[in-house]
Amino acid sequence: MVELGALPEDCIAHILSLTTPLDAARSAAVSRAFRTASDSDAVWRNFLPPDLDLIVSTSSPPPFGPSLTRKKDVFLRLCSDPLLIDSGRKSFALEKWSGKKCYMVGARDLSIVWGNTPSSWRWSSFHVSRFPEVAELIRVRWLEVHAKMETRLLSADTYYAAYFIFKFVHGNY
Amino acid sequence: MSSSPPPSSAAASPSCPKKMIALRSSDGETFEIEEAAALQSKTLENMIDEDCAGTPIPLPNVTGKILAKVVEFCSKHAEPGVDDESLRAWDAEFVNVEQATVFDYILAANFLEIPTLLNLTCNVVADMIRGKTPDEIRKFFNIKSIFSPEEEEEVRRENHWAFE
């Protein structure tokens, strides 16, 4: 009678690739066979977005050095270190539990009404931001900011939430 | 009446009689399967291309009990005119079996390279694994771990984010 533990590693890997990144990583602690299967490229290739090469091609310098040969390491890197893409206008990362794509749209990629009026908005670099430029609100009577995202860039079959990220400068209001 | 083409690549021309392929299980039982159904197995597809004599193809890795079910699966999936919803329901019934049988199906699907069956059966096991801790997985599947305490510690450290 066959037991799960006796299945060949590529079968275990196939099974794990149908779970989630969290389940796959956790199951490494089940047994040696599970550990090898769970670390294999067959599993993590499935969790990486199929269009990853295309996305990464717009990032410079190339983000993955020769040390990142395992797909698992590529996955984990993308979860912890957002990648600047699209000429530094957006950042891209993966959500660790699910492998879904996350994006952040930089200020330069937003449509800010009166954004080019120096008395209303000032553009500068800010060391805390991952983007080369941030927009600082000086004074407006009309605050309107638009962001646009092509849905084809997103992960399929996924609910997304959009967040507006801003920082108050101490004492300025 | 329109029929949907079978998922496998070849379609027999309507004027030719359906070619039957003979298979022999590890315990000596023989089964006949239509060529269109057999072509769902990449392993069989390769063997059919090579074989001309028509002698039963020996499958030493698959018992008669399991081969019968595999033939049933492939035949169903080669049937024209089955809508997706019915097929899904049929598939769900097909894998509604005890754990050990699912593993036998996985081994057979892996050996015979039948992607549809492999995905179906692996998904059943994936559903059982999702959300469980390593201990729960071991208990559920009766897996004995031979990790030393140091090894287990190392694995948990390497994957610490999954254990937080």
Tab-separated table of C-alpha atoms in Angstrom:
chain	number	residue	atom	x	y	z
A	1	MET	CA	0.000	0.000	0.000
A	2	VAL	CA	1.475	3.286	-1.037
A	3	GLU	CA	1.786	6.071	1.479
A	4	LEU	CA	2.322	9.736	0.746
A	5	GLY	CA	5.804	9.653	2.189
A	6	ALA	CA	6.777	6.978	-0.315
A	7	LEU	CA	5.725	8.887	-3.404
A	8	PRO	CA	8.594	9.971	-5.662
A	9	GLU	CA	9.838	13.474	-4.969
A	10	ASP	CA	8.566	14.906	-8.214
A	11	CYS	CA	5.047	13.788	-7.293
A	12	ILE	CA	5.365	15.410	-3.872
A	13	ALA	CA	6.674	18.537	-5.608
A	14	HIS	CA	3.721	18.527	-7.966
A	15	ILE	CA	1.328	18.255	-5.021
A	16	LEU	CA	3.062	21.069	-3.147
A	17	SER	CA	2.998	23.303	-6.222
A	18	LEU	CA	-0.797	23.113	-6.008
A	19	THR	CA	-0.877	24.411	-2.437
A	20	THR	CA	0.358	27.879	-1.395
A	21	PRO	CA	3.852	29.301	-0.843
A	22	LEU	CA	3.170	29.177	2.891
A	23	ASP	CA	2.108	25.522	2.815
A	24	ALA	CA	5.005	24.576	0.565
A	25	ALA	CA	7.615	26.211	2.813
A	26	ARG	CA	6.078	24.840	5.989
A	27	SER	CA	5.896	21.297	4.680
A	28	ALA	CA	9.688	21.240	4.366
A	29	ALA	CA	9.598	20.255	8.057
A	30	VAL	CA	7.528	17.118	7.423
A	31	SER	CA	10.269	14.783	6.243
A	32	ARG	CA	13.479	14.705	4.211
A	33	ALA	CA	11.601	13.839	1.044
A	34	PHE	CA	9.236	16.739	1.661
A	35	ARG	CA	12.142	19.058	2.324
A	36	THR	CA	13.799	18.262	-1.000
A	37	ALA	CA	10.512	18.428	-2.851
A	38	SER	CA	9.508	21.688	-1.200
A	39	ASP	CA	12.792	23.380	-2.099
A	40	SER	CA	12.617	22.299	-5.730
A	41	ASP	CA	12.240	24.696	-8.626
A	42	ALA	CA	9.170	22.772	-9.830
A	43	VAL	CA	7.251	24.082	-6.833
A	44	TRP	CA	8.401	27.715	-6.806
A	45	ARG	CA	8.273	28.124	-10.568
A	46	ASN	CA	4.550	27.617	-10.121
A	47	PHE	CA	4.294	30.361	-7.514
A	48	LEU	CA	6.190	32.923	-9.559
A	49	PRO	CA	4.076	34.953	-12.004
A	50	PRO	CA	4.265	33.486	-15.508
A	51	ASP	CA	5.117	36.901	-16.918
A	52	LEU	CA	7.929	37.526	-14.453
A	53	ASP	CA	10.633	37.764	-17.100
A	54	LEU	CA	8.662	40.422	-18.914
A	55	ILE	CA	8.089	42.434	-15.739
A	56	VAL	CA	11.687	42.180	-14.642
A	57	SER	CA	12.947	43.194	-18.071
A	58	THR	CA	11.820	46.759	-17.369
A	59	SER	CA	13.939	46.906	-14.253
A	60	SER	CA	17.483	48.145	-14.419
A	61	PRO	CA	19.991	47.173	-13.270
A	62	PRO	CA	19.017	43.484	-13.598
A	63	PRO	CA	17.770	42.528	-10.156
A	64	PHE	CA	18.849	38.933	-9.812
A	65	GLY	CA	22.507	38.323	-9.435
A	66	PRO	CA	24.135	34.937	-10.075
A	67	SER	CA	23.606	33.986	-6.411
A	68	LEU	CA	19.840	33.679	-6.964
A	69	THR	CA	19.643	30.496	-8.958
A	70	ARG	CA	16.871	28.756	-7.034
A	71	LYS	CA	13.337	29.762	-7.933
A	72	LYS	CA	12.550	29.714	-4.232
A	73	ASP	CA	15.182	32.347	-3.587
A	74	VAL	CA	13.861	34.491	-6.440
A	75	PHE	CA	10.391	34.223	-4.928
A	76	LEU	CA	11.542	35.179	-1.435
A	77	ARG	CA	13.624	38.069	-2.768
A	78	LEU	CA	10.619	39.472	-4.616
A	79	CYS	CA	8.592	39.264	-1.408
A	80	SER	CA	11.054	41.177	0.698
A	81	ASP	CA	12.632	43.640	-1.747
A	82	PRO	CA	10.271	45.463	-4.096
A	83	LEU	CA	11.716	45.887	-7.540
A	84	LEU	CA	11.683	49.238	-9.319
A	85	ILE	CA	10.235	48.727	-12.777
A	86	ASP	CA	8.937	50.768	-15.644
A	87	SER	CA	11.818	53.255	-15.542
A	88	GLY	CA	11.494	53.698	-11.803
A	89	ARG	CA	7.874	54.773	-11.983
A	90	LYS	CA	6.420	51.707	-10.273
A	91	SER	CA	7.577	49.086	-7.873
A	92	PHE	CA	6.760	45.400	-8.018
A	93	ALA	CA	6.734	42.754	-5.321
A	94	LEU	CA	5.031	39.482	-4.478
A	95	GLU	CA	2.784	38.809	-1.534
A	96	LYS	CA	4.434	36.074	0.444
A	97	TRP	CA	1.458	33.971	1.430
A	98	SER	CA	-0.063	33.727	-1.999
A	99	GLY	CA	2.507	34.779	-4.591
A	100	LYS	CA	0.159	37.431	-5.925
A	101	LYS	CA	1.580	40.504	-7.579
A	102	CYS	CA	1.709	43.786	-5.663
A	103	TYR	CA	2.498	47.120	-7.208
A	104	MET	CA	3.193	50.589	-5.937
A	105	VAL	CA	2.726	53.505	-8.291
A	106	GLY	CA	5.242	56.267	-7.699
A	107	ALA	CA	4.282	59.926	-7.502
A	108	ARG	CA	5.638	60.618	-10.998
A	109	ASP	CA	3.231	58.041	-12.408
A	110	LEU	CA	0.199	59.665	-10.785
A	111	SER	CA	-1.904	62.421	-12.345
A	112	ILE	CA	-1.819	65.205	-9.797
A	113	VAL	CA	-3.981	68.217	-10.605
A	114	TRP	CA	-1.797	71.343	-10.259
A	115	GLY	CA	1.124	68.940	-9.844
A	116	ASN	CA	3.369	71.000	-12.052
A	117	THR	CA	2.606	74.272	-10.328
A	118	PRO	CA	5.551	74.987	-8.019
A	119	SER	CA	3.431	76.998	-5.581
A	120	SER	CA	1.173	73.964	-5.130
A	121	TRP	CA	3.433	70.949	-5.321
A	122	ARG	CA	7.162	70.495	-4.975
A	123	TRP	CA	9.067	67.554	-6.381
A	124	SER	CA	12.076	66.298	-4.533
A	125	SER	CA	13.853	63.169	-3.562
A	126	PHE	CA	13.143	61.710	-0.159
A	127	HIS	CA	15.475	59.118	1.274
A	128	VAL	CA	12.705	57.064	2.856
A	129	SER	CA	10.885	56.560	-0.439
A	130	ARG	CA	11.824	53.763	-2.794
A	131	PHE	CA	11.125	56.066	-5.730
A	132	PRO	CA	13.545	58.666	-7.071
A	133	GLU	CA	10.996	61.462	-6.573
A	134	VAL	CA	8.118	62.266	-4.271
A	135	ALA	CA	5.553	65.026	-4.585
A	136	GLU	CA	5.234	67.360	-1.641
A	137	LEU	CA	1.985	69.250	-1.228
A	138	ILE	CA	2.577	72.933	-0.473
A	139	ARG	CA	-0.840	74.449	-0.860
A	140	VAL	CA	-3.848	73.697	-3.103
A	141	ARG	CA	-7.477	74.658	-3.211
A	142	TRP	CA	-8.192	71.582	-5.323
A	143	LEU	CA	-6.763	68.254	-4.255
A	144	GLU	CA	-7.203	65.660	-6.972
A	145	VAL	CA	-4.911	62.736	-7.605
A	146	HIS	CA	-5.518	59.942	-10.086
A	147	ALA	CA	-3.761	56.629	-10.470
A	148	LYS	CA	-4.301	54.193	-13.288
A	149	MET	CA	-3.317	50.552	-13.472
A	150	GLU	CA	-3.726	48.112	-16.324
A	151	THR	CA	-5.552	45.059	-15.043
A	152	ARG	CA	-3.506	42.787	-17.288
A	153	LEU	CA	-0.546	43.524	-14.994
A	154	LEU	CA	-2.368	42.136	-11.981
A	155	SER	CA	-2.710	38.539	-10.801
A	156	ALA	CA	-5.785	36.789	-12.160
A	157	ASP	CA	-8.714	35.776	-9.936
A	158	THR	CA	-7.637	38.076	-7.168
A	159	TYR	CA	-9.314	40.774	-5.111
A	160	TYR	CA	-7.115	43.834	-4.991
A	161	ALA	CA	-7.254	46.788	-2.634
A	162	ALA	CA	-5.782	50.172	-3.488
A	163	TYR	CA	-4.111	52.308	-0.860
A	164	PHE	CA	-3.057	55.933	-1.070
A	165	ILE	CA	0.278	56.330	0.659
A	166	PHE	CA	1.327	59.669	2.055
A	167	LYS	CA	3.275	61.069	4.936
A	168	PHE	CA	2.558	64.095	7.059
A	169	VAL	CA	5.463	66.406	7.676
A	170	HIS	CA	5.613	67.135	11.372
A	171	GLY	CA	3.978	70.365	12.429
A	172	ASN	CA	2.803	71.379	8.965
A	173	TYR	CA	-0.952	71.394	9.436
B	1	MET	CA	-25.400	17.983	-33.049
B	2	SER	CA	-21.931	19.277	-32.458
B	3	SER	CA	-19.448	17.332	-30.402
B	4	SER	CA	-16.458	18.822	-28.677
B	5	PRO	CA	-13.188	17.273	-29.813
B	6	PRO	CA	-11.471	14.941	-27.346
B	7	PRO	CA	-8.772	16.615	-25.267
B	8	SER	CA	-5.999	14.476	-26.774
B	9	SER	CA	-4.273	15.487	-29.947
B	10	ALA	CA	-5.345	12.868	-32.479
B	11	ALA	CA	-8.874	12.508	-33.812
B	12	ALA	CA	-9.695	9.276	-35.620
B	13	SER	CA	-11.239	9.861	-39.019
B	14	PRO	CA	-14.916	8.854	-38.953
B	15	SER	CA	-14.569	6.263	-41.706
B	16	CYS	CA	-11.848	4.190	-39.959
B	17	PRO	CA	-12.781	1.738	-37.208
B	18	LYS	CA	-11.540	2.847	-33.800
B	19	LYS	CA	-8.135	1.388	-33.146
B	20	MET	CA	-7.903	-0.494	-29.876
B	21	ILE	CA	-4.706	-0.727	-27.875
B	22	ALA	CA	-4.063	-3.658	-25.565
B	23	LEU	CA	-2.429	-3.080	-22.199
B	24	ARG	CA	-1.152	-5.635	-19.704
B	25	SER	CA	-0.942	-4.846	-16.008
B	26	SER	CA	1.829	-5.953	-13.633
B	27	ASP	CA	-0.341	-8.855	-12.424
B	28	GLY	CA	-1.083	-10.123	-15.924
B	29	GLU	CA	-4.540	-8.684	-16.607
B	30	THR	CA	-5.147	-7.309	-20.094
B	31	PHE	CA	-7.268	-4.311	-20.936
B	32	GLU	CA	-8.334	-2.767	-24.192
B	33	ILE	CA	-8.439	0.966	-24.641
B	34	GLU	CA	-9.362	3.097	-27.619
B	35	GLU	CA	-6.397	4.790	-29.227
B	36	ALA	CA	-7.871	8.249	-28.664
B	37	ALA	CA	-8.142	7.517	-24.961
B	38	ALA	CA	-4.662	5.980	-24.806
B	39	LEU	CA	-3.126	9.072	-26.366
B	40	GLN	CA	-3.869	10.991	-23.200
B	41	SER	CA	-0.900	9.169	-21.771
B	42	LYS	CA	2.352	10.541	-23.156
B	43	THR	CA	4.025	7.272	-22.211
B	44	LEU	CA	1.499	5.256	-24.218
B	45	GLU	CA	1.653	7.746	-27.070
B	46	ASN	CA	5.378	7.081	-27.422
B	47	MET	CA	4.892	3.324	-27.154
B	48	ILE	CA	2.085	3.302	-29.710
B	49	ASP	CA	4.254	5.141	-32.197
B	50	GLU	CA	6.956	2.518	-31.841
B	51	ASP	CA	4.821	-0.628	-31.640
B	52	CYS	CA	3.452	-2.196	-34.778
B	53	ALA	CA	2.714	-5.780	-33.839
B	54	GLY	CA	-0.233	-4.988	-31.625
B	55	THR	CA	0.892	-7.161	-28.738
B	56	PRO	CA	-0.303	-5.951	-25.370
B	57	ILE	CA	1.866	-3.148	-24.003
B	58	PRO	CA	3.284	-4.336	-20.677
B	59	LEU	CA	2.926	-1.872	-17.791
B	60	PRO	CA	4.944	-3.401	-14.970
B	61	ASN	CA	4.306	-0.449	-12.668
B	62	VAL	CA	0.523	-0.604	-12.653
B	63	THR	CA	-1.685	-3.302	-11.138
B	64	GLY	CA	-4.846	-4.512	-12.847
B	65	LYS	CA	-7.070	-2.897	-10.233
B	66	ILE	CA	-5.591	0.549	-10.871
B	67	LEU	CA	-5.143	0.122	-14.628
B	68	ALA	CA	-8.856	-0.615	-14.958
B	69	LYS	CA	-9.633	2.745	-13.375
B	70	VAL	CA	-7.019	4.570	-15.453
B	71	VAL	CA	-8.559	3.133	-18.620
B	72	GLU	CA	-11.949	4.266	-17.371
B	73	PHE	CA	-10.593	7.779	-16.736
B	74	CYS	CA	-8.912	8.156	-20.096
B	75	SER	CA	-11.924	6.776	-21.928
B	76	LYS	CA	-14.222	9.222	-20.194
B	77	HIS	CA	-11.914	12.133	-20.990
B	78	ALA	CA	-11.724	11.097	-24.651
B	79	GLU	CA	-15.497	10.928	-24.957
B	80	PRO	CA	-16.819	13.587	-27.311
B	81	GLY	CA	-19.645	15.896	-26.321
B	82	VAL	CA	-19.196	15.884	-22.549
B	83	ASP	CA	-19.693	19.343	-21.065
B	84	ASP	CA	-17.199	20.741	-18.564
B	85	GLU	CA	-19.555	20.682	-15.622
B	86	SER	CA	-20.482	17.015	-16.057
B	87	LEU	CA	-16.851	16.084	-16.496
B	88	ARG	CA	-15.901	17.954	-13.338
B	89	ALA	CA	-18.619	16.150	-11.406
B	90	TRP	CA	-17.484	12.828	-12.842
B	91	ASP	CA	-13.880	13.619	-11.886
B	92	ALA	CA	-14.940	14.480	-8.336
B	93	GLU	CA	-16.645	11.098	-8.018
B	94	PHE	CA	-13.636	9.358	-9.568
B	95	VAL	CA	-11.307	10.604	-6.837
B	96	ASN	CA	-13.809	10.083	-4.050
B	97	VAL	CA	-11.835	7.060	-2.872
B	98	GLU	CA	-9.600	6.204	0.041
B	99	GLN	CA	-6.241	7.885	0.465
B	100	ALA	CA	-4.156	4.876	-0.560
B	101	THR	CA	-6.033	4.597	-3.860
B	102	VAL	CA	-5.444	8.262	-4.626
B	103	PHE	CA	-1.711	7.669	-4.195
B	104	ASP	CA	-1.915	4.651	-6.508
B	105	TYR	CA	-3.618	6.869	-9.084
B	106	ILE	CA	-0.872	9.479	-8.663
B	107	LEU	CA	1.834	6.886	-9.247
B	108	ALA	CA	0.036	5.539	-12.315
B	109	ALA	CA	-0.621	9.017	-13.714
B	110	ASN	CA	3.009	9.929	-13.114
B	111	PHE	CA	4.341	6.781	-14.760
B	112	LEU	CA	1.929	6.983	-17.672
B	113	GLU	CA	2.303	10.782	-17.935
B	114	ILE	CA	-1.385	11.633	-17.950
B	115	PRO	CA	-1.487	15.357	-17.066
B	116	THR	CA	-5.253	15.539	-16.447
B	117	LEU	CA	-5.245	12.613	-14.038
B	118	LEU	CA	-2.064	13.773	-12.335
B	119	ASN	CA	-3.449	17.253	-11.737
B	120	LEU	CA	-6.774	15.906	-10.515
B	121	THR	CA	-5.246	13.496	-8.030
B	122	CYS	CA	-2.477	15.828	-6.855
B	123	ASN	CA	-5.095	18.507	-6.203
B	124	VAL	CA	-6.953	16.085	-3.924
B	125	VAL	CA	-3.838	15.643	-1.821
B	126	ALA	CA	-2.979	19.361	-2.004
B	127	ASP	CA	-6.428	20.092	-0.533
B	128	MET	CA	-5.598	17.794	2.364
B	129	ILE	CA	-2.231	19.468	2.975
B	130	ARG	CA	-3.311	23.108	2.760
B	131	GLY	CA	-3.467	24.797	6.140
B	132	LYS	CA	-1.963	21.934	8.128
B	133	THR	CA	1.140	22.158	10.288
B	134	PRO	CA	3.972	19.684	9.636
B	135	ASP	CA	2.841	17.615	12.648
B	136	GLU	CA	-0.707	17.483	11.361
B	137	ILE	CA	0.521	16.476	7.916
B	138	ARG	CA	2.606	13.671	9.388
B	139	LYS	CA	-0.292	12.421	11.470
B	140	PHE	CA	-2.827	12.657	8.654
B	141	PHE	CA	-0.687	10.759	6.175
B	142	ASN	CA	1.078	8.499	8.642
B	143	ILE	CA	4.522	9.787	7.646
B	144	LYS	CA	7.479	8.946	9.821
B	145	SER	CA	10.025	11.691	9.923
B	146	ILE	CA	13.649	10.787	10.420
B	147	PHE	CA	14.839	14.345	10.926
B	148	SER	CA	17.319	14.724	13.721
B	149	PRO	CA	16.461	17.566	16.114
B	150	GLU	CA	19.273	19.606	14.557
B	151	GLU	CA	17.960	19.025	11.035
B	152	GLU	CA	14.442	19.962	12.027
B	153	GLU	CA	15.770	23.102	13.703
B	154	GLU	CA	17.680	23.962	10.518
B	155	VAL	CA	14.623	23.513	8.314
B	156	ARG	CA	12.481	25.677	10.572
B	157	ARG	CA	15.168	28.339	10.600
B	158	GLU	CA	15.488	28.309	6.805
B	159	ASN	CA	11.754	28.731	6.475
B	160	HIS	CA	11.164	30.804	9.582
B	161	TRP	CA	8.695	33.116	7.837
B	162	ALA	CA	6.356	30.164	7.320
B	163	PHE	CA	6.363	29.338	11.022
B	164	GLU	CA	5.822	32.789	12.444
